[in-house]
Every structure is written in C-alpha cells, then in structure tokens.
Amino acid sequence: QVALDAAADTAGAVDPTLGQALVDCGYDVDLAQLPAARPGHIIVRPRARWAAVRLQDGVVTMPPGLRLDLGATAKAYAADRAADAISGALGCGVLVSLGGDVAARGEPPAGGWTIRVQDRPQPLAEQPDGPSQLVGIAGGGLATSSTAARRWKVGAAECHHLLDPWTGMPAVTPWRTVSAAAPTCLSANVATTAAIVLAERGLADLRTRGLAARLVATDGTVTRLGGWPA
C-alpha cells in the first residue's frame, strides 16, 4: 500500500511495477555479483503499470508477468517503523539507518544527529569518495538517491537502477545525487527518487513539497533548496 501511495503521490514517477524492467536492463543478480559490463542490448518497452495493481483485504492482484520492485519505499518505510518501535519501547532518542535511509525519533542528542551526506561521482575508480557534507537533523527522515552508486553497462548502454517508468529505461536526468530531509524517511526517499526521475522538473517538485534538499548535477554543481545548509 505504501508503494502504491507513493506512485499516486508522484503521478507515477515512483512506480513499484518496474521489477521486470530492471531485469531487462541487466540488473538480475545482487549488486555484488553484477558484472560491470555485459553483452547484449536492452529491450525498450513502456512499463508504467502501477495503476493495474490492486490491494484489497491484504490480497495483491496484478496482471500476469508483472514484477514488483519496492526499492524506493520498502527500506525507508522499514527504517521509519523500526525507529518508531524502538523509541516507543525504550522512551529515548533513536537513529536508524538502513543502507543510508535514515529515520530519527525521540529526543535527539545535543546539536541533533550528525549525518554524512555522500556524493559518489563517476568514475568511482578515479574519485571513490567524492565530496561529502555533514548535516544535523533533530528528527524525521533523511534519504539520498543516486544514479552513481549502482551502475553497469549492457553493450554500449550505460545503466543505473533508477528507471523512467514511462520508458522502462534508466532515467535520463541532470542529477547524479539528490538528498532530502522530510518528516519521515519514506517521504524523503520518495521525493529524492521522484526528483531524479523527473529530471529538470525535479527541482519544481521538491519546491512544491517544501523539503530541504541538496541536488548534485552530473557536472558536480550543487543546488540547495528549502534551507538546506551550505
């Protein structure tokens, strides 16, 4: 339900039905096993089908052959749920990070929780760490989406894991990394994923959401929105 809500909230930009499209783009094994380059070509076909998924009384119904990928929502939602549960049980401040999806609840430490926001430019071999920034949050969530962290080649095509749901291909976007702070980790991750997929429209979308955000363009130019600290 969270994934379907995210699709509706982003007008389909964050689509949970791109599992088969990822496989067709060559991402069919764990990232650690994925070869940097593989032969062949990508099958291009439209993939936006989230509206065809139905959830009723705990039962998911979807068309034959459709394959779900909940990467834009499940991990962030789990971080939120874990932070809520731990803070509620222990009555203290807590920070949960699941693969960089961060959720904070309860009383923060003095000065807030300090988090390192990392940009990973290409090629990683030449600049493996890239520019980074330390920021503080008192609560809510912080997430980063990037086209640089998961990359591979199929034939001559450069691929990454953030797909354009209307083409089924890796999104063509001016942004290599987008970070945002929001009331929840889930809303932050949905916003950053949508910003990359929406390309030039991503800035306007983040402004409409009123979120503090940091966008790094493919040339390294940094744009800050909504009070993100310099």
mmCIF file of C-alpha atoms in Angstrom:
data_model
loop_
_atom_site.group_PDB
_atom_site.id
_atom_site.type_symbol
_atom_site.label_atom_id
_atom_site.label_comp_id
_atom_site.label_asym_id
_atom_site.label_seq_id
_atom_site.Cartn_x
_atom_site.Cartn_y
_atom_site.Cartn_z
ATOM 1 C CA GLN A 1 0.000 0.000 0.000
ATOM 2 C CA VAL A 2 2.867 2.358 0.800
ATOM 3 C CA ALA A 3 4.345 1.759 -2.668
ATOM 4 C CA LEU A 4 1.011 2.382 -4.395
ATOM 5 C CA ASP A 5 0.506 5.561 -2.357
ATOM 6 C CA ALA A 6 3.956 6.764 -3.441
ATOM 7 C CA ALA A 7 3.093 6.115 -7.088
ATOM 8 C CA ALA A 8 -0.122 8.096 -6.759
ATOM 9 C CA ASP A 9 1.613 10.928 -4.875
ATOM 10 C CA THR A 10 4.252 11.293 -7.612
ATOM 11 C CA ALA A 11 1.860 10.829 -10.555
ATOM 12 C CA GLY A 12 3.642 7.585 -11.408
ATOM 13 C CA ALA A 13 7.231 8.817 -11.232
ATOM 14 C CA VAL A 14 7.949 6.364 -8.389
ATOM 15 C CA ASP A 15 6.447 3.161 -9.828
ATOM 16 C CA PRO A 16 6.634 -0.155 -7.913
ATOM 17 C CA THR A 17 5.988 -2.289 -11.010
ATOM 18 C CA LEU A 18 9.437 -1.939 -12.614
ATOM 19 C CA GLY A 19 10.890 -5.233 -11.418
ATOM 20 C CA GLN A 20 10.908 -6.844 -14.848
ATOM 21 C CA ALA A 21 12.231 -3.662 -16.438
ATOM 22 C CA LEU A 22 15.221 -3.790 -14.076
ATOM 23 C CA VAL A 23 15.864 -7.387 -15.111
ATOM 24 C CA ASP A 24 15.595 -6.429 -18.784
ATOM 25 C CA CYS A 25 18.158 -3.679 -18.124
ATOM 26 C CA GLY A 26 20.575 -6.314 -16.809
ATOM 27 C CA TYR A 27 20.067 -5.888 -13.060
ATOM 28 C CA ASP A 28 19.092 -9.518 -12.437
ATOM 29 C CA VAL A 29 21.500 -10.518 -9.641
ATOM 30 C CA ASP A 30 22.732 -8.995 -6.399
ATOM 31 C CA LEU A 31 24.777 -5.835 -6.993
ATOM 32 C CA ALA A 32 27.949 -7.522 -5.715
ATOM 33 C CA GLN A 33 27.553 -10.188 -8.422
ATOM 34 C CA LEU A 34 26.567 -7.815 -11.208
ATOM 35 C CA PRO A 35 29.304 -7.586 -13.859
ATOM 36 C CA ALA A 36 30.464 -4.086 -14.730
ATOM 37 C CA ALA A 37 29.738 -4.842 -18.376
ATOM 38 C CA ARG A 38 27.691 -7.494 -20.094
ATOM 39 C CA PRO A 39 26.955 -8.193 -23.771
ATOM 40 C CA GLY A 40 23.622 -7.717 -25.474
ATOM 41 C CA HIS A 41 21.109 -4.909 -25.687
ATOM 42 C CA ILE A 42 18.161 -3.603 -23.683
ATOM 43 C CA ILE A 43 14.580 -4.305 -24.689
ATOM 44 C CA VAL A 44 12.786 -0.950 -24.694
ATOM 45 C CA ARG A 45 9.071 -1.023 -23.896
ATOM 46 C CA PRO A 46 6.718 1.091 -21.759
ATOM 47 C CA ARG A 47 6.429 -0.127 -18.164
ATOM 48 C CA ALA A 48 4.241 2.250 -16.138
ATOM 49 C CA ARG A 49 1.608 -0.141 -14.765
ATOM 50 C CA TRP A 50 1.170 0.679 -11.084
ATOM 51 C CA ALA A 51 -2.496 1.586 -11.577
ATOM 52 C CA ALA A 52 -3.152 -2.025 -12.611
ATOM 53 C CA VAL A 53 -2.170 -3.306 -9.151
ATOM 54 C CA ARG A 54 -4.996 -3.831 -6.670
ATOM 55 C CA LEU A 55 -4.739 -4.335 -2.916
ATOM 56 C CA GLN A 56 -7.846 -5.396 -1.039
ATOM 57 C CA ASP A 57 -8.204 -7.189 2.295
ATOM 58 C CA GLY A 58 -4.496 -7.986 2.324
ATOM 59 C CA VAL A 59 -4.552 -9.573 -1.144
ATOM 60 C CA VAL A 60 -2.498 -8.151 -4.028
ATOM 61 C CA THR A 61 -3.887 -8.685 -7.523
ATOM 62 C CA MET A 62 -1.835 -7.755 -10.593
ATOM 63 C CA PRO A 63 -1.602 -8.666 -14.293
ATOM 64 C CA PRO A 64 0.342 -11.789 -15.359
ATOM 65 C CA GLY A 65 4.036 -11.145 -15.926
ATOM 66 C CA LEU A 66 4.149 -8.023 -13.787
ATOM 67 C CA ARG A 67 7.067 -7.965 -11.337
ATOM 68 C CA LEU A 68 7.273 -5.691 -8.312
ATOM 69 C CA ASP A 69 10.303 -3.730 -7.139
ATOM 70 C CA LEU A 70 9.750 -1.938 -3.823
ATOM 71 C CA GLY A 71 13.244 -0.453 -3.603
ATOM 72 C CA ALA A 72 12.031 3.165 -3.473
ATOM 73 C CA THR A 73 9.744 2.599 -0.498
ATOM 74 C CA ALA A 74 10.251 -0.626 1.499
ATOM 75 C CA LYS A 75 13.647 0.103 3.046
ATOM 76 C CA ALA A 76 12.728 3.661 4.024
ATOM 77 C CA TYR A 77 9.379 2.516 5.433
ATOM 78 C CA ALA A 78 11.181 -0.176 7.448
ATOM 79 C CA ALA A 79 13.541 2.456 8.883
ATOM 80 C CA ASP A 80 10.551 4.559 9.970
ATOM 81 C CA ARG A 81 8.777 1.566 11.523
ATOM 82 C CA ALA A 82 11.921 0.447 13.353
ATOM 83 C CA ALA A 83 12.644 3.927 14.706
ATOM 84 C CA ASP A 84 9.037 4.298 15.909
ATOM 85 C CA ALA A 85 9.108 0.894 17.617
ATOM 86 C CA ILE A 86 12.483 1.337 19.326
ATOM 87 C CA SER A 87 11.805 4.869 20.519
ATOM 88 C CA GLY A 88 8.367 3.841 21.757
ATOM 89 C CA ALA A 89 9.713 0.811 23.615
ATOM 90 C CA LEU A 90 12.736 2.483 25.209
ATOM 91 C CA GLY A 91 11.468 6.041 25.579
ATOM 92 C CA CYS A 92 14.681 7.541 24.235
ATOM 93 C CA GLY A 93 16.078 9.130 21.107
ATOM 94 C CA VAL A 94 16.958 6.704 18.324
ATOM 95 C CA LEU A 95 18.506 6.875 14.870
ATOM 96 C CA VAL A 96 18.018 4.008 12.403
ATOM 97 C CA SER A 97 19.946 3.815 9.136
ATOM 98 C CA LEU A 98 19.147 1.080 6.629
ATOM 99 C CA GLY A 99 21.588 1.374 3.761
ATOM 100 C CA GLY A 100 21.617 5.162 4.101
ATOM 101 C CA ASP A 101 17.856 5.563 4.583
ATOM 102 C CA VAL A 102 17.767 7.390 7.917
ATOM 103 C CA ALA A 103 14.928 7.776 10.412
ATOM 104 C CA ALA A 104 15.197 9.592 13.750
ATOM 105 C CA ARG A 105 12.676 9.636 16.568
ATOM 106 C CA GLY A 106 12.525 10.808 20.187
ATOM 107 C CA GLU A 107 14.885 13.205 21.927
ATOM 108 C CA PRO A 108 17.963 13.871 19.779
ATOM 109 C CA PRO A 109 21.461 14.425 21.170
ATOM 110 C CA ALA A 110 22.623 18.000 21.717
ATOM 111 C CA GLY A 111 23.009 19.624 18.324
ATOM 112 C CA GLY A 112 20.974 16.907 16.602
ATOM 113 C CA TRP A 113 22.010 13.701 14.896
ATOM 114 C CA THR A 114 25.060 14.254 12.676
ATOM 115 C CA ILE A 115 24.843 12.532 9.299
ATOM 116 C CA ARG A 116 27.383 12.421 6.481
ATOM 117 C CA VAL A 117 25.748 13.032 3.108
ATOM 118 C CA GLN A 118 27.920 11.484 0.424
ATOM 119 C CA ASP A 119 28.113 12.193 -3.283
ATOM 120 C CA ARG A 120 29.670 9.477 -5.414
ATOM 121 C CA PRO A 121 30.690 10.845 -8.823
ATOM 122 C CA GLN A 122 31.669 8.754 -11.807
ATOM 123 C CA PRO A 123 34.063 7.210 -12.405
ATOM 124 C CA LEU A 124 34.334 5.847 -8.881
ATOM 125 C CA ALA A 125 37.798 4.390 -9.524
ATOM 126 C CA GLU A 126 39.214 7.886 -10.018
ATOM 127 C CA GLN A 127 37.358 9.561 -7.144
ATOM 128 C CA PRO A 128 35.956 6.827 -4.871
ATOM 129 C CA ASP A 129 34.835 9.055 -2.020
ATOM 130 C CA GLY A 130 33.659 12.211 -3.731
ATOM 131 C CA PRO A 131 32.531 15.409 -1.981
ATOM 132 C CA SER A 132 30.551 14.996 1.226
ATOM 133 C CA GLN A 133 28.823 17.147 3.811
ATOM 134 C CA LEU A 134 27.925 16.760 7.482
ATOM 135 C CA VAL A 135 24.391 17.842 8.362
ATOM 136 C CA GLY A 136 22.310 17.598 11.522
ATOM 137 C CA ILE A 137 18.693 16.554 11.959
ATOM 138 C CA ALA A 138 16.587 16.600 15.120
ATOM 139 C CA GLY A 139 14.045 14.065 13.864
ATOM 140 C CA GLY A 140 12.101 12.844 10.866
ATOM 141 C CA GLY A 141 13.989 11.271 7.998
ATOM 142 C CA LEU A 142 16.797 11.835 5.534
ATOM 143 C CA ALA A 143 17.422 9.926 2.312
ATOM 144 C CA THR A 144 19.714 10.071 -0.702
ATOM 145 C CA SER A 145 19.035 8.719 -4.183
ATOM 146 C CA SER A 146 21.847 8.427 -6.694
ATOM 147 C CA THR A 147 22.493 7.253 -10.231
ATOM 148 C CA ALA A 148 26.196 6.769 -9.405
ATOM 149 C CA ALA A 149 26.168 4.058 -6.744
ATOM 150 C CA ARG A 150 24.696 1.244 -8.867
ATOM 151 C CA ARG A 151 25.955 1.318 -12.442
ATOM 152 C CA TRP A 152 26.782 -1.206 -15.149
ATOM 153 C CA LYS A 153 26.877 -1.496 -18.943
ATOM 154 C CA VAL A 154 24.807 -3.602 -21.325
ATOM 155 C CA GLY A 155 26.520 -3.493 -24.681
ATOM 156 C CA ALA A 156 27.230 0.204 -25.263
ATOM 157 C CA ALA A 157 24.444 1.377 -22.942
ATOM 158 C CA GLU A 158 25.310 2.922 -19.562
ATOM 159 C CA CYS A 159 22.777 1.788 -16.979
ATOM 160 C CA HIS A 160 21.736 2.680 -13.441
ATOM 161 C CA HIS A 161 18.948 1.385 -11.198
ATOM 162 C CA LEU A 162 16.620 4.419 -11.185
ATOM 163 C CA LEU A 163 14.295 3.796 -14.109
ATOM 164 C CA ASP A 164 11.971 6.069 -16.034
ATOM 165 C CA PRO A 165 8.621 4.291 -15.598
ATOM 166 C CA TRP A 166 7.332 5.572 -18.922
ATOM 167 C CA THR A 167 10.154 4.029 -20.954
ATOM 168 C CA GLY A 168 11.454 1.228 -18.736
ATOM 169 C CA MET A 169 14.975 2.585 -19.280
ATOM 170 C CA PRO A 170 17.431 4.206 -16.830
ATOM 171 C CA ALA A 171 16.225 7.757 -16.261
ATOM 172 C CA VAL A 172 17.925 10.438 -18.342
ATOM 173 C CA THR A 173 18.432 13.099 -15.717
ATOM 174 C CA PRO A 174 20.678 16.082 -14.940
ATOM 175 C CA TRP A 175 21.079 14.867 -11.332
ATOM 176 C CA ARG A 176 23.551 12.252 -10.144
ATOM 177 C CA THR A 177 22.661 12.584 -6.433
ATOM 178 C CA VAL A 178 19.655 14.027 -4.613
ATOM 179 C CA SER A 179 19.313 14.188 -0.807
ATOM 180 C CA ALA A 180 16.327 15.446 1.168
ATOM 181 C CA ALA A 181 15.114 15.800 4.739
ATOM 182 C CA ALA A 182 11.432 15.219 5.449
ATOM 183 C CA PRO A 183 9.045 14.339 8.303
ATOM 184 C CA THR A 184 9.642 10.640 7.552
ATOM 185 C CA CYS A 185 12.358 8.648 5.836
ATOM 186 C CA LEU A 186 9.726 7.272 3.472
ATOM 187 C CA SER A 187 8.639 10.715 2.278
ATOM 188 C CA ALA A 188 12.286 11.764 1.895
ATOM 189 C CA ASN A 189 13.161 8.740 -0.238
ATOM 190 C CA VAL A 190 10.064 9.042 -2.407
ATOM 191 C CA ALA A 191 10.898 12.709 -3.002
ATOM 192 C CA THR A 192 14.546 12.087 -3.931
ATOM 193 C CA THR A 193 13.685 9.213 -6.268
ATOM 194 C CA ALA A 194 10.991 11.284 -7.952
ATOM 195 C CA ALA A 195 13.366 14.249 -8.348
ATOM 196 C CA ILE A 196 15.879 12.151 -10.275
ATOM 197 C CA VAL A 197 13.230 10.509 -12.463
ATOM 198 C CA LEU A 198 11.507 13.837 -13.184
ATOM 199 C CA ALA A 199 14.844 15.294 -14.384
ATOM 200 C CA GLU A 200 14.513 19.064 -14.984
ATOM 201 C CA ARG A 201 11.093 19.034 -13.297
ATOM 202 C CA GLY A 202 12.613 17.556 -10.150
ATOM 203 C CA LEU A 203 13.538 20.979 -8.757
ATOM 204 C CA ALA A 204 9.982 22.252 -9.053
ATOM 205 C CA ASP A 205 8.623 19.069 -7.470
ATOM 206 C CA LEU A 206 10.916 19.421 -4.441
ATOM 207 C CA ARG A 207 9.977 23.088 -4.085
ATOM 208 C CA THR A 208 6.291 22.162 -4.173
ATOM 209 C CA ARG A 209 6.893 19.610 -1.409
ATOM 210 C CA GLY A 210 8.650 22.282 0.655
ATOM 211 C CA LEU A 211 11.546 19.996 1.572
ATOM 212 C CA ALA A 212 15.133 20.864 2.422
ATOM 213 C CA ALA A 213 17.129 19.230 -0.359
ATOM 214 C CA ARG A 214 20.578 19.072 -1.935
ATOM 215 C CA LEU A 215 20.909 18.199 -5.621
ATOM 216 C CA VAL A 216 24.239 17.419 -7.269
ATOM 217 C CA ALA A 217 24.238 17.727 -11.057
ATOM 218 C CA THR A 218 26.243 15.412 -13.302
ATOM 219 C CA ASP A 219 28.887 18.153 -13.648
ATOM 220 C CA GLY A 220 29.208 18.443 -9.843
ATOM 221 C CA THR A 221 27.207 21.657 -9.467
ATOM 222 C CA VAL A 222 25.315 21.711 -6.157
ATOM 223 C CA THR A 223 21.825 23.209 -5.761
ATOM 224 C CA ARG A 224 20.309 23.633 -2.292
ATOM 225 C CA LEU A 225 16.615 24.119 -1.574
ATOM 226 C CA GLY A 226 14.354 24.757 1.391
ATOM 227 C CA GLY A 227 17.008 25.824 3.877
ATOM 228 C CA TRP A 228 19.481 23.003 3.278
ATOM 229 C CA PRO A 229 22.669 24.300 4.948
ATOM 230 C CA ALA A 230 25.630 25.460 2.913
#
